[in-house]
Short mmCIF file of C-alpha atoms and ligand atoms in Angstrom, two decimals:
data_model
loop_
_atom_site.label_atom_id
_atom_site.label_comp_id
_atom_site.label_asym_id
_atom_site.label_seq_id
_atom_site.Cartn_x
_atom_site.Cartn_y
_atom_site.Cartn_z
CA UNK A 103 32.99 -113.28 75.01
CA UNK A 104 35.92 -112.65 72.82
CA UNK A 105 38.83 -114.52 72.98
CA UNK A 106 42.13 -112.77 74.31
CA UNK A 107 45.39 -114.29 73.71
CA UNK A 108 48.78 -113.74 75.49
CA UNK A 109 51.51 -113.94 72.79
CA UNK A 110 55.06 -113.05 72.39
CA UNK A 111 55.91 -111.38 69.19
CA UNK A 112 58.50 -113.21 66.92
CA UNK A 113 59.50 -111.08 64.47
CA UNK A 114 58.33 -107.85 62.07
CA UNK A 115 56.61 -108.61 58.94
CA UNK A 116 57.82 -106.59 55.75
CA UNK A 117 55.42 -103.86 56.65
CA UNK A 118 56.87 -103.12 60.13
CA UNK A 119 53.93 -105.25 61.83
CA UNK A 120 54.60 -107.86 64.63
CA UNK A 121 54.03 -111.56 63.64
CA UNK A 122 53.24 -114.26 66.10
CA UNK A 123 52.14 -117.95 64.91
CA UNK A 124 49.23 -119.22 67.05
CA UNK A 125 46.58 -121.71 65.29
CA UNK A 126 47.57 -119.65 61.90
CA UNK A 127 49.48 -116.32 61.45
CA UNK A 128 48.79 -113.18 63.56
CA UNK A 129 49.58 -109.80 62.62
CA UNK A 130 49.62 -107.40 65.25
CA UNK A 131 50.39 -103.54 64.82
CA UNK A 132 52.48 -101.54 67.23
CA UNK A 133 54.50 -104.44 68.48
CA UNK A 134 58.29 -105.24 68.35
CA UNK A 135 60.11 -108.66 68.11
CA UNK A 136 59.85 -109.82 71.74
CA UNK A 137 57.11 -107.70 73.37
CA UNK A 138 54.77 -110.07 75.21
CA UNK A 139 51.11 -108.89 74.86
CA UNK A 140 47.58 -109.31 75.37
CA UNK A 141 45.89 -109.21 71.96
CA UNK A 142 42.42 -109.45 70.59
CA UNK A 143 41.85 -110.72 67.00
CA UNK A 144 40.01 -108.16 64.91
CA UNK A 145 40.00 -109.81 61.73
CA UNK A 146 40.24 -113.47 60.69
CA UNK A 147 40.64 -114.59 56.75
CA UNK A 148 41.45 -118.08 56.10
CA UNK A 149 43.83 -118.33 59.17
CA UNK A 150 45.48 -114.92 58.43
CA UNK A 151 44.47 -112.98 61.57
CA UNK A 152 44.95 -109.50 62.44
CA UNK A 153 44.82 -108.44 66.26
CA UNK A 154 44.85 -105.43 68.38
CA UNK A 155 46.94 -104.82 71.51
CA UNK A 156 45.28 -104.66 74.71
CA UNK A 157 48.00 -104.88 77.05
CA UNK A 158 51.81 -104.69 76.98
CA UNK A 159 53.14 -107.29 79.64
CA UNK A 160 56.66 -106.90 78.80
CA UNK A 161 58.53 -104.69 76.31
CA UNK A 162 60.76 -105.80 73.84
CA UNK A 163 64.71 -105.19 74.71
CA UNK A 164 64.69 -103.02 71.37
CA UNK A 165 61.93 -100.82 72.56
CA UNK A 166 62.25 -97.12 72.99
CA UNK A 167 59.57 -94.39 73.86
CA UNK A 168 58.47 -92.57 70.69
CA UNK A 169 59.28 -88.75 70.58
CA UNK A 170 55.59 -88.32 68.64
CA UNK A 171 52.41 -87.87 70.47
CA UNK A 172 50.62 -88.93 67.31
CA UNK A 173 52.61 -91.97 66.16
CA UNK A 174 50.33 -94.61 67.53
CA UNK A 175 47.12 -92.96 65.84
CA UNK A 176 48.93 -91.70 62.83
CA UNK A 177 50.80 -95.01 61.88
CA UNK A 178 53.28 -93.07 59.34
CA UNK A 179 56.20 -94.13 61.58
CA UNK A 180 55.41 -97.36 62.02
CA UNK A 181 58.76 -98.70 63.36
CA UNK A 182 59.35 -95.34 65.46
CA UNK A 183 59.47 -97.45 68.77
CA UNK A 184 62.32 -99.44 67.40
CA UNK A 185 65.99 -98.42 68.37
CA UNK A 186 67.70 -96.95 65.28
CA UNK A 187 70.56 -99.55 65.01
CA UNK A 188 67.65 -102.31 65.06
CA UNK A 189 65.74 -100.66 62.47
CA UNK A 190 68.80 -100.93 60.20
CA UNK A 191 69.12 -104.41 60.96
CA UNK A 192 65.51 -104.93 60.43
CA UNK A 193 65.60 -103.45 56.93
CA UNK A 194 69.11 -105.49 56.07
CA UNK A 195 67.46 -108.42 56.84
CA UNK A 196 64.37 -107.55 54.91
CA UNK A 197 66.18 -107.25 51.77
CA UNK A 198 68.25 -110.41 52.31
CA UNK A 199 65.29 -112.13 52.72
CA UNK A 200 63.79 -111.09 49.66
CA UNK A 201 66.98 -111.79 47.67
CA UNK A 202 66.95 -115.25 49.07
CA UNK A 203 63.33 -115.75 48.41
CA UNK A 204 62.73 -113.93 44.99
CA UNK A 205 66.20 -113.76 43.42
CA UNK A 206 67.35 -117.33 44.85
CA UNK A 207 70.75 -116.16 45.09
CA UNK A 208 73.33 -115.81 48.02
CA UNK A 209 73.81 -112.26 48.22
CA UNK A 210 74.53 -110.11 51.39
CA UNK A 211 73.48 -106.42 51.51
CA UNK A 212 76.76 -104.47 50.73
CA UNK A 213 76.42 -101.32 52.37
CA UNK A 214 73.96 -99.78 54.64
CA UNK A 215 74.20 -96.02 54.06
CA UNK A 216 72.60 -93.88 56.63
CA UNK A 217 72.89 -90.15 57.99
CA UNK A 218 73.00 -89.29 61.70
CA UNK A 219 69.56 -87.51 61.55
CA UNK A 220 66.59 -89.94 61.73
CA UNK A 221 64.05 -87.22 62.33
CA UNK A 222 63.34 -84.01 61.00
CA UNK A 223 64.55 -85.15 57.63
CA UNK A 224 61.80 -84.83 55.25
CA UNK A 225 61.51 -81.61 53.17
CA UNK A 226 57.88 -82.50 52.12
CA UNK A 227 54.49 -82.87 53.89
CA UNK A 228 50.98 -83.01 52.47
CA UNK A 229 48.37 -82.30 55.15
CA UNK A 230 44.31 -82.82 55.00
CA UNK A 231 41.72 -80.96 56.13
CA UNK A 232 38.51 -81.85 58.01
CA UNK A 233 36.64 -78.45 58.59
CA UNK A 234 39.13 -76.56 59.95
CA UNK A 235 41.23 -79.74 61.64
CA UNK A 236 44.47 -80.09 59.71
CA UNK A 237 46.56 -83.37 60.01
CA UNK A 238 47.58 -86.80 58.62
CA UNK A 239 45.19 -89.51 57.28
CA UNK A 240 45.34 -92.62 59.45
CA UNK A 241 46.87 -95.62 57.81
CA UNK A 242 44.75 -96.87 55.00
CA UNK A 243 41.77 -94.37 55.84
CA UNK A 244 40.57 -91.08 55.34
CA UNK A 245 40.30 -90.60 59.29
CA UNK A 246 42.18 -87.44 60.28
CA UNK A 247 44.76 -87.34 62.88
CA UNK A 248 45.14 -83.61 63.88
CA UNK A 249 48.88 -82.45 64.27
CA UNK A 250 50.56 -79.51 65.28
CA UNK A 251 53.97 -80.98 64.43
CA UNK A 252 55.50 -84.01 62.55
CA UNK A 253 58.79 -85.56 64.07
CA UNK A 254 60.01 -86.59 60.71
CA UNK A 255 59.47 -83.12 58.55
CA UNK A 256 62.20 -80.29 59.11
CA UNK A 257 61.64 -77.54 61.63
CA UNK A 258 61.14 -75.15 58.81
CA UNK A 259 58.29 -76.91 57.71
CA UNK A 260 56.63 -77.39 61.55
CA UNK A 261 56.93 -73.71 61.73
CA UNK A 262 54.98 -73.19 58.91
CA UNK A 263 52.35 -75.75 59.82
CA UNK A 264 51.84 -74.00 62.79
CA UNK A 265 51.40 -70.79 60.84
CA UNK A 266 49.05 -72.00 58.48
CA UNK A 267 46.83 -73.72 61.34
CA UNK A 268 46.60 -70.15 62.87
CA UNK A 269 45.41 -68.68 59.49
CA UNK A 270 42.76 -71.20 58.91
CA UNK A 271 41.60 -70.77 62.38
CA UNK A 272 41.28 -66.94 61.98
CA UNK A 273 39.93 -66.64 58.36
CA UNK A 274 37.02 -67.59 56.53
CA UNK A 275 38.36 -70.28 54.35
CA UNK A 276 37.81 -74.07 53.38
CA UNK A 277 40.80 -75.80 52.63
CA UNK A 278 41.09 -79.22 51.34
CA UNK A 279 44.76 -79.96 51.65
CA UNK A 280 48.11 -78.23 52.00
CA UNK A 281 51.55 -79.47 50.85
CA UNK A 282 54.74 -77.90 51.90
CA UNK A 283 58.15 -78.42 50.51
CA UNK A 284 61.44 -76.57 51.79
CA UNK A 285 65.09 -77.02 50.50
CA UNK A 286 68.45 -76.90 52.64
CA UNK A 287 68.77 -73.44 50.69
CA UNK A 288 65.84 -72.39 52.86
CA UNK A 289 63.44 -71.80 50.12
CA UNK A 290 59.83 -72.80 50.64
CA UNK A 291 56.67 -73.67 48.63
CA UNK A 292 53.05 -73.78 49.80
CA UNK A 293 50.44 -75.64 47.59
CA UNK A 294 47.07 -75.27 48.80
CA UNK A 295 43.53 -76.53 47.41
CA UNK A 296 40.45 -74.86 48.54
CA UNK A 297 38.07 -71.90 48.93
CA UNK A 298 40.26 -68.88 50.09
CA UNK A 299 41.30 -65.23 49.11
CA UNK A 300 44.45 -65.81 47.01
CA UNK A 301 45.88 -62.20 47.61
CA UNK A 302 45.14 -62.22 51.34
CA UNK A 303 46.87 -65.77 51.64
CA UNK A 304 49.91 -64.56 49.65
CA UNK A 305 50.06 -61.49 51.81
CA UNK A 306 50.33 -63.58 55.18
CA UNK A 307 53.27 -65.49 53.76
CA UNK A 308 55.34 -63.16 51.99
CA UNK A 309 58.40 -64.68 53.23
CA UNK A 310 57.56 -68.00 51.35
CA UNK A 311 59.23 -68.07 47.82
CA UNK A 312 56.42 -69.98 45.97
CA UNK A 313 52.66 -70.18 46.82
CA UNK A 314 50.19 -72.09 44.48
CA UNK A 315 46.59 -71.94 45.01
CA UNK A 316 44.23 -74.26 42.94
CA UNK A 317 47.34 -74.88 40.80
CA UNK A 318 47.59 -71.16 40.29
CA UNK A 319 51.25 -69.60 41.07
CA UNK A 320 50.24 -66.36 42.91
CA UNK A 321 53.78 -65.67 43.75
CA UNK A 322 56.80 -64.06 41.46
CA UNK A 323 58.58 -67.24 41.46
CA UNK A 324 57.35 -70.56 40.81
CA UNK A 325 59.97 -72.96 41.96
CA UNK A 326 62.49 -73.35 44.81
CA UNK A 327 66.06 -74.51 44.50
CA UNK A 328 67.92 -77.14 46.27
CA UNK A 329 71.69 -77.62 46.49
CA UNK A 330 73.00 -81.32 46.27
CA UNK A 331 76.74 -82.09 45.99
CA UNK A 332 77.50 -78.77 44.47
CA UNK A 333 74.77 -78.91 41.84
CA UNK A 334 71.71 -76.72 42.10
CA UNK A 335 68.33 -78.11 41.15
CA UNK A 336 65.10 -75.97 40.63
CA UNK A 337 61.88 -77.96 41.89
CA UNK A 338 58.32 -77.03 40.75
CA UNK A 339 55.08 -77.91 42.18
CA UNK A 340 54.54 -81.43 40.42
CA UNK A 341 57.89 -82.51 40.55
CA UNK A 342 59.37 -85.47 42.32
CA UNK A 343 62.16 -84.55 44.63
CA UNK A 344 63.89 -87.43 46.83
CA UNK A 345 62.48 -86.38 50.28
CA UNK A 346 65.37 -86.90 52.70
CA UNK A 347 67.49 -83.64 53.16
CA UNK A 348 70.22 -85.48 54.64
CA UNK A 349 70.67 -88.76 52.77
CA UNK A 350 69.81 -87.98 49.39
CA UNK A 351 73.57 -86.74 48.56
CA UNK A 352 74.69 -89.90 50.11
CA UNK A 353 72.51 -91.84 47.68
CA UNK A 354 73.44 -89.84 44.83
CA UNK A 355 77.02 -90.31 45.85
CA UNK A 356 76.64 -93.91 45.99
CA UNK A 357 75.43 -93.90 42.23
CA UNK A 358 78.56 -92.03 41.20
CA UNK A 359 80.89 -94.30 43.14
CA UNK A 360 79.38 -97.29 41.38
CA UNK A 361 79.97 -95.92 37.83
CA UNK A 362 83.09 -93.56 38.23
CA UNK A 363 85.85 -95.91 37.61
CA UNK A 364 85.11 -96.54 34.15
CA UNK A 365 84.53 -94.54 30.96
CA UNK A 366 80.92 -94.71 29.36
CA UNK A 367 80.09 -92.83 25.93
CA UNK A 368 76.22 -92.86 26.64
CA UNK A 369 74.35 -92.97 29.33
CA UNK A 370 70.54 -93.52 29.68
CA UNK A 371 68.76 -92.05 32.98
CA UNK A 372 65.26 -93.34 32.94
CA UNK A 373 62.40 -91.75 35.15
CA UNK A 374 64.78 -88.91 35.75
CA UNK A 375 62.80 -86.36 37.51
CA UNK A 376 64.30 -83.15 37.73
CA UNK A 377 67.50 -84.32 36.11
CA UNK A 378 69.45 -84.61 39.45
CA UNK A 379 71.04 -88.13 38.52
CA UNK A 380 71.51 -87.48 34.91
CA UNK A 381 73.34 -83.91 35.66
CA UNK A 382 75.33 -85.49 38.48
CA UNK A 383 76.78 -88.53 36.42
CA UNK A 384 77.22 -86.10 33.43
CA UNK A 385 80.52 -85.34 34.73
CA UNK A 386 81.56 -88.78 34.53
CA UNK A 387 79.82 -89.72 31.03
CA UNK A 388 80.23 -88.33 27.51
CA UNK A 389 76.25 -88.10 26.98
CA UNK A 390 73.34 -88.89 29.05
CA UNK A 391 69.68 -88.88 28.02
CA UNK A 392 67.05 -88.31 30.52
CA UNK A 393 63.66 -89.56 30.15
CA UNK A 394 60.65 -88.39 32.49
CA UNK A 395 56.90 -88.37 31.92
CA UNK A 396 55.86 -85.46 34.43
CA UNK A 397 56.07 -82.36 32.47
CA UNK A 398 56.90 -79.80 35.57
CA UNK A 399 59.71 -82.12 36.29
CA UNK A 400 61.19 -82.24 32.70
CA UNK A 401 60.70 -78.55 32.56
CA UNK A 402 62.65 -78.40 35.76
CA UNK A 403 65.41 -80.72 34.64
CA UNK A 404 65.97 -78.45 31.36
CA UNK A 405 66.21 -75.62 33.44
CA UNK A 406 68.72 -77.32 35.70
CA UNK A 407 70.77 -78.28 32.75
CA UNK A 408 71.20 -74.52 31.93
CA UNK A 409 71.51 -73.59 35.69
CA UNK A 410 74.48 -76.11 35.91
CA UNK A 411 76.07 -75.43 32.50
CA UNK A 412 75.86 -78.79 31.02
CA UNK A 413 75.72 -79.25 27.24
CA UNK A 414 76.29 -82.99 27.23
CA UNK A 415 72.84 -84.06 28.54
CA UNK A 416 69.38 -84.16 26.94
CA UNK A 417 65.95 -84.34 28.32
CA UNK A 418 62.99 -86.19 26.93
CA UNK A 419 59.56 -85.63 27.82
CA UNK A 420 57.56 -88.96 27.64
CA UNK A 421 56.96 -92.43 29.22
CA UNK A 422 60.11 -94.65 29.24
CA UNK A 423 58.31 -97.46 27.85
CA UNK A 424 57.45 -95.07 24.81
CA UNK A 425 60.77 -94.16 24.00
CA UNK A 426 63.42 -96.78 25.12
CA UNK A 427 63.09 -98.80 21.83
CA UNK A 428 64.31 -95.80 20.12
CA UNK A 429 68.10 -96.39 21.82
CA UNK A 430 70.70 -98.59 21.24
CA UNK A 431 74.35 -98.51 21.79
CA UNK A 432 74.18 -97.37 25.26
CA UNK A 433 76.83 -98.29 27.75
CA UNK A 434 75.22 -97.38 30.71
CA UNK A 435 71.74 -97.53 32.11
CA UNK A 436 70.50 -95.96 35.41
CA UNK A 437 66.94 -96.53 36.45
CA UNK A 438 64.98 -95.08 39.31
CA UNK A 439 61.27 -96.08 38.85
CA UNK A 440 58.26 -95.45 40.99
CA UNK A 441 57.50 -98.44 43.49
CA UNK A 442 55.69 -100.22 40.74
CA UNK A 443 59.15 -100.84 39.41
CA UNK A 444 59.75 -101.56 35.66
CA UNK A 445 57.22 -102.66 33.05
CA UNK A 446 57.84 -105.63 30.74
CA UNK A 447 58.52 -103.60 27.53
CA UNK A 448 61.31 -101.60 29.49
CA UNK A 449 62.85 -104.74 30.93
CA UNK A 450 62.77 -106.49 27.39
CA UNK A 451 64.34 -103.19 25.92
CA UNK A 452 66.93 -103.25 28.75
CA UNK A 453 67.98 -106.95 27.67
CA UNK A 454 67.92 -105.68 24.22
CA UNK A 455 70.07 -102.70 24.46
CA UNK A 456 72.54 -104.85 26.66
CA UNK A 457 74.57 -101.84 27.92
CA UNK A 458 77.63 -103.17 30.02
CA UNK A 459 76.26 -101.86 33.54
CA UNK A 460 72.79 -100.96 34.78
CA UNK A 461 72.37 -99.20 38.10
CA UNK A 462 68.82 -99.85 39.59
CA UNK A 463 67.63 -97.43 42.31
CA UNK A 464 64.73 -98.52 44.02
CA UNK A 465 61.99 -97.36 46.63
CA UNK A 466 60.50 -100.89 46.80
CA UNK A 467 62.79 -103.99 47.36
CA UNK A 468 60.06 -106.37 46.36
CA UNK A 469 59.42 -104.98 42.85
CA UNK A 470 63.62 -104.59 42.55
CA UNK A 471 63.85 -108.28 43.30
CA UNK A 472 61.06 -109.01 40.69
CA UNK A 473 62.83 -106.91 38.00
CA UNK A 474 66.44 -108.32 38.75
CA UNK A 475 64.96 -111.91 38.55
CA UNK A 476 64.04 -111.23 35.05
CA UNK A 477 67.27 -109.10 34.28
CA UNK A 478 69.52 -111.83 35.70
CA UNK A 479 69.14 -113.80 32.41
CA UNK A 480 71.89 -111.50 30.84
CA UNK A 481 73.46 -109.54 33.92
CA UNK A 482 74.89 -110.47 37.02
CA UNK A 483 74.03 -108.80 39.98
CA UNK A 484 77.20 -107.34 41.59
CA UNK A 485 76.01 -105.68 44.60
CA UNK A 486 73.06 -104.50 46.48
CA UNK A 487 73.15 -101.83 49.02
CA UNK A 488 70.59 -99.91 50.99
CA UNK A 489 70.43 -96.49 51.76
CA UNK A 490 67.92 -95.40 54.79
CA UNK A 491 65.95 -92.59 53.09
CA UNK A 492 62.92 -93.08 55.42
CA UNK A 493 63.95 -93.78 59.00
CA UNK A 494 61.09 -94.82 61.50
CA UNK A 495 59.20 -96.12 58.54
CA UNK A 496 59.61 -99.59 56.99
CA UNK A 497 60.23 -98.22 53.69
CA UNK A 498 63.62 -99.00 52.15
CA UNK A 499 65.62 -97.36 49.24
CA UNK A 500 67.79 -99.90 47.54
CA UNK A 501 70.81 -99.61 45.07
CA UNK A 502 71.79 -102.51 42.76
CA UNK A 503 74.76 -102.59 40.28
CA UNK A 504 74.48 -105.08 37.37
CA UNK A 505 77.00 -106.11 34.99
CA UNK A 506 76.31 -107.68 31.61
CA UNK A 507 77.51 -111.41 31.56
CA UNK A 508 80.38 -112.14 29.03
C1 SAM B 648 61.76 -92.24 42.28
S1 SAM B 648 61.41 -90.85 40.89
C2 SAM B 648 63.07 -90.79 40.61
C3 SAM B 648 63.37 -89.13 39.96
C4 SAM B 648 64.75 -88.88 39.80
N1 SAM B 648 65.73 -90.12 39.63
C5 SAM B 648 65.32 -88.59 41.25
O1 SAM B 648 66.00 -89.21 41.88
O2 SAM B 648 64.86 -87.52 41.89
C6 SAM B 648 60.34 -91.60 39.71
C7 SAM B 648 60.21 -90.81 38.68
O3 SAM B 648 59.57 -91.42 37.60
C8 SAM B 648 58.63 -90.64 36.93
N2 SAM B 648 57.78 -91.40 36.28
C9 SAM B 648 56.76 -92.65 36.45
N3 SAM B 648 56.60 -93.39 35.63
C10 SAM B 648 57.18 -92.93 34.59
C11 SAM B 648 57.34 -93.53 33.40
N4 SAM B 648 56.38 -94.44 32.66
N5 SAM B 648 58.09 -92.89 32.42
C12 SAM B 648 59.22 -91.95 32.64
N6 SAM B 648 58.86 -91.43 33.86
C13 SAM B 648 57.95 -91.90 34.91
C14 SAM B 648 57.95 -89.80 38.10
O4 SAM B 648 57.31 -88.77 37.46
C15 SAM B 648 59.21 -89.53 39.08
O5 SAM B 648 59.65 -88.38 38.77
#
């Protein structure tokens, strides 16, 4: 007979799973610190175990009901049951643990930047289809959880989800996936892959500004527009854009606050996307160079430069690591890489250039700490703050300010 254990969850790990120590470490999904649960071990690899909850005997004092009917199955919002103040505490502690363990420094998180909106914040969702069932993949699998709505996306997106579901039900189509993007200016984009009548789909969604089917734009327009801190930005199909419609402006404001008290001549904005940070900091810097590898994004960045009337910004299409060695005499560098963080060549060049300040915007605190550990040879880490771009999930956006040691 399988062993059933009765345990009390001690804390959450860095992926939002409960941890308990009982003859080794056991990770238990869907639990919170203080939960008393009956569990069944499902995996055991050299004393590192995973378990499922069979019964909750007692719930944590930080527990709250989930507002999403799919959250247990879908797993995307893996800390949705944690009260929001406690989510922020968890994120702060997680970053401070990483600072201590990886940086071996006694730095506390300075600011925890958050907006009042912990739901309906996302401006983008990608849904997958299995026959005519549309939904999200369960964590680490291709098993579909059919949904009618998602608690994290804007209500505008939820309405489009229902309309697309209806269209699929009533038409002879085979759709593989659908991405919906919206902006606070109420401009929408639908990106579809599959076998369907392009014209019929377009006519059904005439109110949607941009429709892209199998990489072909079938509408007059090909980009949607967003406004952040009084600047406007075009966003195309493959361009990255920050997903939180409420906290993105707070994140960018933090970047501005970190640099605005000094006079800089030349700034590098590495991994610049659609040029958002480049254009926002161009008000405070004489010349900005933005580098980005995604063609759609750099095309948007160049358009955004025109749209906002800036002539002190230059955008370069290419990989950061292929261009960075051409730069020297830069006094400010801003980096905002993907989760993988900075590669060695880029870090070596940051040390070679030796700008007086580096602002590092990161969506993975573990790779941030790894990179700061390499940069701290020549840089003092002045502050690390976090911005809650991803409420109800374990993901964390951090911003670090580094100053060249004298
Ligand atoms: C986290 S996003 C940041 C974008 C932008 N700073 C913003 O706030 O919207 C990272 C960007 O890096 C780009 N990217 C990924 N690898 C790159 C590389 N090796 N060189 C240049 N850009 C890269 C991605 O296409 C994406 O646009």
